Amino acid sequence: GPLSDLYPRILTSCFLDTILVPLCTWLYLLSIAILFALRTRRAAATTNPSVDLDTLANDHAVKPQARHRRKLRLVLTVLYYGLLLAQTLMCVLEIVRLSLAHLGVGLLPFTFVTLLVAGTLRVTRRLKGKIAGGWRWASVGVWIALAVVNGVKVAEEVKEGAGTRKGSKYPEADEITDVAVMVGVYAVLAVLEVVAIRF
């Protein structure tokens, strides 16, 4: 069940890692699929060419203000991909250490799907306009959801006690630190997505 037998009112890591974490990814993929379908229907219903805001910004890049925005966008993009890479490495670290400690990884590898899809949508400019513009808000949503779920995971592990699993290959205190870092990265990714919507 979702609650621990040893610690009342504490959600089990198994429930979090096999249900809630992958649920965030499933909902994200569903929202992207819906946005793709909406874009396809709109394209079939009109012959007017769509306006790509990124392309429009590039066309006016000759203006000083546009050049400033373009540089800022570049900085935000580099930071975004740097954080995606950092989060990928943190996920690998957690999965490897859980495996070494024989604690089970649940469906944690499913998180890589979210990281890959989010990065792909951004680098391909939402697959060259084939997905409706709301994809950024979908990304904001999944980063916030993952931050919340992993935040709950940290809170539950703190309730169990940071001294749990001492002497194992993955002490509870280490996992709390790793997951807390991941929560922070997810939160920053959400902020960057919101900023990207503005620019």
XYZ file of N, CA and C in Angstrom:
597
model
N 0.811 -1.192 0.000
C 0.000 0.000 0.000
C 0.856 1.257 0.000
N 0.229 2.428 -0.096
C 0.982 3.677 -0.133
C 1.593 4.072 1.201
N 1.026 3.564 2.320
C 1.525 3.938 3.638
C 2.457 2.867 4.195
N 3.456 3.318 4.930
C 4.444 2.419 5.515
C 3.848 1.636 6.677
N 4.244 0.365 6.795
C 3.804 -0.464 7.914
C 4.594 -0.139 9.180
N 5.829 0.338 8.983
C 6.693 0.633 10.130
C 6.487 2.040 10.667
N 6.159 2.979 9.774
C 6.005 4.377 10.180
C 4.608 4.861 9.775
N 3.670 4.958 10.724
C 2.317 5.399 10.415
C 2.296 6.783 9.762
N 1.391 6.954 8.824
C 1.177 8.224 8.137
C 2.377 8.656 7.286
N 3.219 7.717 6.907
C 4.352 8.022 6.036
C 4.182 7.253 4.727
N 4.221 7.980 3.609
C 4.123 7.334 2.302
C 5.394 6.545 2.038
N 5.241 5.373 1.462
C 6.406 4.547 1.167
C 7.145 5.076 -0.059
N 8.450 4.847 -0.094
C 9.252 5.236 -1.259
C 8.787 4.485 -2.490
N 8.347 3.241 -2.283
C 7.855 2.431 -3.397
C 6.658 3.098 -4.063
N 5.717 3.591 -3.247
C 4.530 4.256 -3.791
C 4.923 5.527 -4.542
N 5.830 6.299 -3.966
C 6.261 7.539 -4.600
C 6.998 7.277 -5.909
N 7.892 6.281 -5.892
C 8.747 6.029 -7.055
C 8.053 5.260 -8.168
N 7.014 4.496 -7.829
C 6.332 3.701 -8.856
C 4.997 4.293 -9.296
N 4.431 5.209 -8.517
C 3.126 5.776 -8.860
C 3.212 7.284 -9.135
N 3.608 8.051 -8.141
C 3.537 9.503 -8.263
C 4.563 10.090 -9.231
N 5.812 9.639 -9.151
C 6.841 10.188 -10.043
C 6.517 9.901 -11.511
N 6.238 8.636 -11.888
C 5.886 8.396 -13.298
C 4.567 9.025 -13.706
N 3.652 9.234 -12.751
C 2.376 9.880 -13.069
C 2.612 11.279 -13.626
N 3.591 11.985 -13.075
C 3.932 13.320 -13.582
C 4.317 13.251 -15.055
N 5.114 12.244 -15.399
C 5.549 12.086 -16.791
C 4.383 11.718 -17.698
N 3.531 10.811 -17.243
C 2.377 10.414 -18.053
C 1.465 11.601 -18.349
N 1.204 12.415 -17.344
C 0.352 13.589 -17.541
C 1.003 14.589 -18.489
N 2.317 14.722 -18.378
C 3.062 15.612 -19.272
C 2.960 15.136 -20.720
N 3.192 13.848 -20.940
C 3.103 13.292 -22.293
C 1.684 13.421 -22.840
N 0.694 13.234 -21.984
C -0.695 13.376 -22.411
C -0.987 14.806 -22.849
N -0.499 15.774 -22.075
C -0.722 17.181 -22.431
C -0.034 17.539 -23.743
N 1.170 17.014 -23.966
C 1.874 17.273 -25.218
C 1.113 16.656 -26.392
N 0.580 15.451 -26.198
C -0.198 14.788 -27.250
C -1.446 15.598 -27.592
N -2.099 16.145 -26.559
C -3.301 16.963 -26.781
C -2.944 18.232 -27.549
N -1.836 18.877 -27.173
C -1.402 20.086 -27.867
C -1.037 19.796 -29.319
N -0.452 18.636 -29.560
C -0.123 18.234 -30.927
C -1.401 18.055 -31.745
N -2.406 17.424 -31.136
C -3.675 17.197 -31.824
C -4.369 18.520 -32.131
N -4.333 19.443 -31.170
C -4.953 20.750 -31.376
C -4.274 21.503 -32.512
N -2.951 21.433 -32.556
C -2.201 22.110 -33.611
C -2.537 21.525 -34.969
N -2.668 20.201 -35.022
C -2.993 19.529 -36.287
C -4.365 19.943 -36.790
N -5.333 20.041 -35.879
C -6.688 20.430 -36.265
C -6.726 21.869 -36.756
N -5.992 22.746 -36.081
C -5.957 24.145 -36.498
C -5.311 24.299 -37.859
N -4.248 23.513 -38.100
C -3.550 23.589 -39.383
C -4.445 23.118 -40.516
N -5.299 22.129 -40.225
C -6.202 21.611 -41.251
C -7.366 22.557 -41.508
N -7.688 23.373 -40.510
C -8.855 24.253 -40.621
C -8.536 25.592 -41.272
N -7.282 25.948 -41.401
C -6.916 27.244 -41.972
C -5.695 27.114 -42.858
N -5.624 27.983 -43.841
C -4.467 27.997 -44.745
C -3.520 29.117 -44.399
N -3.886 29.911 -43.376
C -3.019 31.012 -42.973
C -1.780 30.472 -42.292
N -0.603 30.931 -42.682
C 0.621 30.450 -42.033
C 0.676 30.881 -40.583
N 1.160 29.989 -39.731
C 1.269 30.320 -38.315
C 2.466 31.211 -38.084
N 2.377 32.016 -37.045
C 3.461 32.932 -36.702
C 4.263 32.325 -35.568
N 5.516 32.057 -35.813
C 6.412 31.524 -34.800
C 7.061 32.695 -34.080
N 6.743 32.835 -32.800
C 7.257 33.977 -32.043
C 8.772 34.009 -32.007
N 9.413 32.827 -31.955
C 10.870 32.791 -31.946
C 11.430 33.323 -33.265
N 10.807 32.916 -34.377
C 11.267 33.395 -35.677
C 11.046 34.885 -35.807
N 9.892 35.372 -35.323
C 9.588 36.793 -35.390
C 10.619 37.597 -34.611
N 11.018 37.083 -33.464
C 12.028 37.776 -32.664
C 13.359 37.815 -33.401
N 13.682 36.717 -34.101
C 14.942 36.684 -34.841
C 14.929 37.663 -36.010
N 13.757 37.847 -36.634
C 13.651 38.774 -37.766
C 13.910 40.204 -37.342
N 13.609 40.535 -36.115
C 13.793 41.900 -35.614
C 15.042 42.028 -34.745
N 15.925 41.047 -34.867
C 17.114 41.028 -34.021
C 18.062 42.182 -34.311
N 17.836 42.883 -35.443
C 18.728 43.989 -35.792
C 18.536 45.177 -34.847
N 17.396 45.243 -34.207
C 17.141 46.338 -33.290
C 17.891 46.096 -31.987
N 18.401 47.150 -31.358
C 19.163 46.996 -30.104
C 18.409 46.208 -29.043
N 17.132 46.540 -28.860
C 16.347 45.844 -27.838
C 16.201 44.366 -28.185
N 16.025 44.094 -29.479
C 15.893 42.709 -29.912
C 17.200 41.952 -29.702
N 18.309 42.613 -29.943
C 19.604 41.966 -29.740
C 19.813 41.631 -28.269
N 19.383 42.537 -27.393
C 19.497 42.300 -25.946
C 18.657 41.102 -25.540
N 17.448 41.042 -26.061
C 16.552 39.926 -25.738
C 17.111 38.615 -26.275
N 17.743 38.702 -27.454
C 18.313 37.494 -28.042
C 19.466 36.966 -27.187
N 20.292 37.868 -26.680
C 21.401 37.451 -25.808
C 20.872 36.855 -24.516
N 19.842 37.488 -23.969
C 19.247 36.982 -22.737
C 18.649 35.603 -22.964
N 18.001 35.443 -24.116
C 17.417 34.141 -24.442
C 18.502 33.077 -24.553
N 19.641 33.449 -25.114
C 20.750 32.508 -25.249
C 21.276 32.081 -23.874
N 21.420 33.057 -22.973
C 21.891 32.759 -21.623
C 20.911 31.824 -20.914
N 19.625 32.120 -21.035
C 18.600 31.294 -20.396
C 18.596 29.880 -20.973
N 18.811 29.787 -22.293
C 18.829 28.478 -22.946
C 20.005 27.638 -22.472
N 21.183 28.258 -22.389
C 22.372 27.547 -21.914
C 22.167 27.078 -20.477
N 21.611 27.959 -19.641
C 21.348 27.608 -18.252
C 20.338 26.475 -18.170
N 19.320 26.530 -19.009
C 18.269 25.519 -19.023
C 18.846 24.143 -19.338
N 19.649 24.082 -20.407
C 20.223 22.787 -20.785
C 21.256 22.315 -19.780
N 21.948 23.250 -19.161
C 22.893 22.878 -18.107
C 22.168 22.221 -16.948
N 21.012 22.768 -16.585
C 20.221 22.191 -15.498
C 19.613 20.850 -15.894
N 19.205 20.724 -17.166
C 18.695 19.426 -17.629
C 19.769 18.353 -17.515
N 20.985 18.720 -17.895
C 22.097 17.778 -17.790
C 22.377 17.431 -16.328
N 22.385 18.460 -15.477
C 22.631 18.237 -14.050
C 21.549 17.330 -13.454
N 20.304 17.573 -13.846
C 19.211 16.747 -13.312
C 19.316 15.308 -13.803
N 19.719 15.145 -15.048
C 19.911 13.796 -15.585
C 20.969 13.051 -14.786
N 22.061 13.726 -14.497
C 23.144 13.108 -13.722
C 22.693 12.797 -12.296
N 21.881 13.677 -11.702
C 21.375 13.429 -10.354
C 20.456 12.208 -10.343
N 19.636 12.073 -11.388
C 18.744 10.908 -11.485
C 19.560 9.624 -11.623
N 20.610 9.688 -12.444
C 21.485 8.526 -12.613
C 22.133 8.163 -11.276
N 22.603 9.185 -10.569
C 23.242 8.959 -9.275
C 22.299 8.274 -8.298
N 21.074 8.788 -8.207
C 20.106 8.208 -7.277
C 19.788 6.760 -7.647
N 19.560 6.505 -8.928
C 19.208 5.156 -9.372
C 20.352 4.177 -9.127
N 21.570 4.597 -9.441
C 22.735 3.728 -9.238
C 22.926 3.410 -7.758
N 22.825 4.432 -6.913
C 23.049 4.209 -5.482
C 21.929 3.368 -4.867
N 20.703 3.556 -5.321
C 19.608 2.716 -4.845
C 19.824 1.266 -5.261
N 20.300 1.080 -6.475
C 20.554 -0.275 -6.977
C 21.672 -0.947 -6.182
N 22.730 -0.205 -5.924
C 23.857 -0.758 -5.168
C 23.446 -1.146 -3.752
N 22.490 -0.389 -3.209
C 22.017 -0.678 -1.847
C 20.872 -1.687 -1.842
N 20.504 -2.184 -3.049
C 19.429 -3.170 -3.185
C 18.110 -2.658 -2.595
N 17.815 -1.383 -2.884
C 16.589 -0.772 -2.354
C 15.480 -0.677 -3.399
N 15.811 -0.956 -4.650
C 14.802 -0.876 -5.701
C 14.674 0.536 -6.237
N 14.453 0.650 -7.530
C 14.379 1.977 -8.162
C 12.977 2.308 -8.656
N 12.052 1.360 -8.525
C 10.690 1.640 -8.970
C 10.667 2.010 -10.442
N 9.941 3.072 -10.754
C 9.880 3.572 -12.127
C 10.623 4.901 -12.259
N 11.611 5.111 -11.409
C 12.395 6.337 -11.466
C 13.028 6.588 -12.842
N 13.482 5.530 -13.563
C 14.054 5.780 -14.893
C 13.086 6.469 -15.849
N 11.798 6.401 -15.537
C 10.800 7.050 -16.387
C 11.007 8.564 -16.417
N 11.666 9.103 -15.399
C 11.930 10.541 -15.344
C 12.792 10.987 -16.525
N 13.622 10.090 -17.017
C 14.473 10.435 -18.162
C 13.635 10.795 -19.380
N 12.445 10.210 -19.480
C 11.553 10.512 -20.601
C 11.150 11.985 -20.558
N 10.804 12.463 -19.367
C 10.427 13.870 -19.210
C 11.581 14.790 -19.595
N 12.757 14.489 -19.095
C 13.926 15.317 -19.384
C 14.232 15.331 -20.880
N 14.109 14.165 -21.519
C 14.392 14.061 -22.950
C 13.364 14.821 -23.787
N 12.085 14.637 -23.459
C 11.018 15.301 -24.224
C 11.102 16.817 -24.056
N 11.295 17.278 -22.829
C 11.380 18.720 -22.579
C 12.551 19.339 -23.340
N 13.697 18.665 -23.307
C 14.861 19.170 -24.023
C 14.660 19.160 -25.524
N 14.018 18.095 -26.030
C 13.778 17.973 -27.468
C 12.828 19.048 -27.972
N 11.757 19.299 -27.224
C 10.799 20.316 -27.625
C 11.456 21.687 -27.721
N 12.355 21.952 -26.802
C 13.002 23.266 -26.784
C 14.014 23.405 -27.918
N 14.832 22.384 -28.127
C 15.883 22.485 -29.135
C 15.310 22.450 -30.555
N 14.160 21.808 -30.734
C 13.544 21.737 -32.061
C 12.483 22.812 -32.253
N 12.409 23.740 -31.272
C 11.364 24.781 -31.315
C 9.999 24.142 -31.489
N 9.677 23.336 -30.471
C 8.428 22.559 -30.415
C 8.168 21.814 -31.721
N 9.196 21.067 -32.141
C 9.137 20.237 -33.340
C 8.692 21.049 -34.549
N 9.387 22.196 -34.712
C 9.161 23.077 -35.867
C 7.701 23.512 -36.002
N 7.103 23.852 -34.867
C 5.752 24.404 -34.897
C 4.628 23.388 -34.967
N 4.930 22.095 -34.805
C 3.894 21.072 -34.911
C 3.097 20.898 -33.623
N 3.557 21.532 -32.543
C 2.846 21.455 -31.262
C 2.417 22.858 -30.859
N 1.193 22.995 -30.401
C 0.658 24.300 -30.020
C 1.529 24.976 -28.965
N 1.473 26.317 -28.956
C 2.346 27.106 -28.095
C 2.229 26.854 -26.603
N 1.167 26.227 -26.157
C 0.989 25.963 -24.731
C 1.939 24.937 -24.161
N 2.849 24.407 -24.993
C 3.761 23.360 -24.504
C 4.649 23.863 -23.378
N 4.971 25.167 -23.395
C 5.819 25.690 -22.317
C 5.103 25.600 -20.979
N 3.806 25.881 -20.970
C 3.052 25.783 -19.725
C 2.958 24.326 -19.265
N 2.912 23.402 -20.234
C 2.933 21.981 -19.881
C 4.255 21.638 -19.198
N 5.342 22.224 -19.709
C 6.657 21.993 -19.107
C 6.731 22.608 -17.716
N 6.171 23.799 -17.568
C 6.126 24.428 -16.246
C 5.394 23.505 -15.275
N 4.286 22.974 -15.738
C 3.484 22.097 -14.891
C 4.224 20.848 -14.447
N 4.950 20.210 -15.382
C 5.632 18.967 -15.016
C 6.808 19.236 -14.085
N 7.506 20.373 -14.266
C 8.615 20.683 -13.359
C 8.091 20.946 -11.947
N 6.978 21.676 -11.868
C 6.393 21.946 -10.552
C 5.909 20.650 -9.908
N 5.255 19.805 -10.711
C 4.744 18.527 -10.186
C 5.878 17.654 -9.661
N 6.965 17.574 -10.418
C 8.100 16.758 -9.986
C 8.764 17.350 -8.746
N 8.797 18.684 -8.678
C 9.369 19.324 -7.488
C 8.522 19.012 -6.261
N 7.210 19.052 -6.417
C 6.305 18.774 -5.296
C 6.412 17.309 -4.855
N 6.363 16.396 -5.823
C 6.425 14.971 -5.499
C 7.738 14.627 -4.801
N 8.838 15.141 -5.338
C 10.132 14.863 -4.713
C 10.270 15.593 -3.377
N 9.594 16.741 -3.255
C 9.568 17.433 -1.966
C 8.863 16.601 -0.913
N 7.763 15.973 -1.318
C 7.040 15.068 -0.416
C 7.947 13.898 -0.032
N 8.704 13.414 -1.007
C 9.625 12.297 -0.749
C 10.668 12.683 0.300
N 11.205 13.889 0.181
C 12.177 14.373 1.158
C 11.535 14.466 2.534
N 10.330 15.030 2.586
C 9.627 15.194 3.860
C 9.377 13.845 4.530
N 8.974 12.845 3.728
C 8.706 11.520 4.290
C 9.987 10.863 4.801
N 11.087 11.092 4.065
C 12.360 10.508 4.492
C 12.884 11.186 5.761
N 12.631 12.476 5.896
C 13.023 13.189 7.116
C 12.235 12.656 8.304
N 10.952 12.330 8.098
C 10.130 11.768 9.168
C 10.701 10.428 9.634
N 11.187 9.643 8.678
C 11.763 8.344 9.029
C 13.030 8.513 9.854
N 13.740 9.630 9.589
C 14.967 9.883 10.322
C 16.183 9.814 9.424
N 17.015 10.862 9.479
C 18.196 10.923 8.618
C 19.215 9.842 8.972
N 19.090 9.266 10.160
C 20.046 8.248 10.570
C 19.701 6.857 10.084
N 18.563 6.728 9.408
C 18.153 5.422 8.906
C 19.122 4.919 7.832
N 19.288 3.629 7.783
C 20.157 2.944 6.806
C 21.628 3.315 6.962
N 22.043 3.683 8.147
C 23.471 3.958 8.374
C 24.275 2.683 8.127
N 25.394 2.848 7.469
C 26.240 1.698 7.170
C 25.912 1.043 5.856
N 24.781 1.440 5.237
C 24.426 0.885 3.934
C 25.152 1.658 2.837
N 25.005 1.203 1.617
C 25.666 1.879 0.500
C 24.937 3.153 0.091
N 23.767 3.359 0.668
C 23.024 4.595 0.382
C 22.256 5.013 1.633
N 22.952 5.661 2.581
C 22.296 6.104 3.819
C 21.134 7.060 3.541
N 20.173 7.062 4.421
C 19.000 7.935 4.265
C 19.407 9.394 4.139
N 20.405 9.818 4.903
C 20.843 11.218 4.862
C 21.350 11.602 3.478
N 22.040 10.682 2.825
C 22.552 10.955 1.481
C 21.415 11.082 0.478
N 20.427 10.205 0.603
C 19.295 10.263 -0.326
C 18.494 11.551 -0.120
N 18.328 11.952 1.130
C 17.623 13.206 1.411
C 18.329 14.377 0.728
N 19.661 14.401 0.834
C 20.433 15.475 0.205
C 20.285 15.451 -1.307
N 20.398 14.254 -1.901
C 20.304 14.127 -3.358
C 18.932 14.573 -3.876
N 17.890 14.083 -3.228
C 16.531 14.411 -3.680
C 16.233 15.891 -3.450
N 16.738 16.460 -2.354
C 16.531 17.887 -2.089
C 17.170 18.736 -3.182
N 18.344 18.327 -3.640
C 19.001 19.035 -4.743
C 18.136 18.949 -5.999
N 17.566 17.786 -6.248
C 16.711 17.603 -7.423
C 15.466 18.475 -7.344
N 14.922 18.613 -6.148
C 13.757 19.497 -5.962
C 14.118 20.924 -6.352
N 15.290 21.378 -5.909
C 15.736 22.723 -6.242
C 15.921 22.917 -7.732
N 16.485 21.919 -8.401
C 16.704 22.019 -9.849
C 15.371 22.063 -10.590
N 14.419 21.228 -10.179
C 13.095 21.249 -10.810
C 12.440 22.622 -10.643
N 12.588 23.197 -9.472
C 11.988 24.509 -9.217
C 12.605 25.579 -10.121
N 13.931 25.542 -10.276
C 14.602 26.517 -11.143
C 14.199 26.315 -12.599
N 14.047 25.061 -13.024
C 13.602 24.780 -14.390
C 12.214 25.373 -14.639
N 11.343 25.267 -13.650
C 10.001 25.844 -13.781
C 10.077 27.358 -13.937
N 10.940 27.993 -13.141
C 11.107 29.450 -13.226
C 11.641 29.842 -14.596
N 12.614 29.098 -15.107
C 13.190 29.392 -16.417
C 12.159 29.248 -17.532
N 11.268 28.279 -17.399
C 10.216 28.112 -18.401
C 9.271 29.323 -18.409
N 8.935 29.805 -17.210
C 8.069 30.970 -17.110
C 8.757 32.196 -17.722
N 10.028 32.366 -17.439
C 10.793 33.488 -17.997
C 10.862 33.362 -19.512
N 11.022 32.134 -20.019
C 11.111 31.920 -21.458
C 9.802 32.299 -22.146
N 8.678 32.111 -21.466
C 7.386 32.495 -22.034
C 7.329 34.006 -22.247
N 7.932 34.736 -21.335
C 7.958 36.206 -21.431
C 8.857 36.668 -22.572
N 9.968 35.922 -22.775
C 10.926 36.320 -23.801
C 10.794 35.473 -25.066
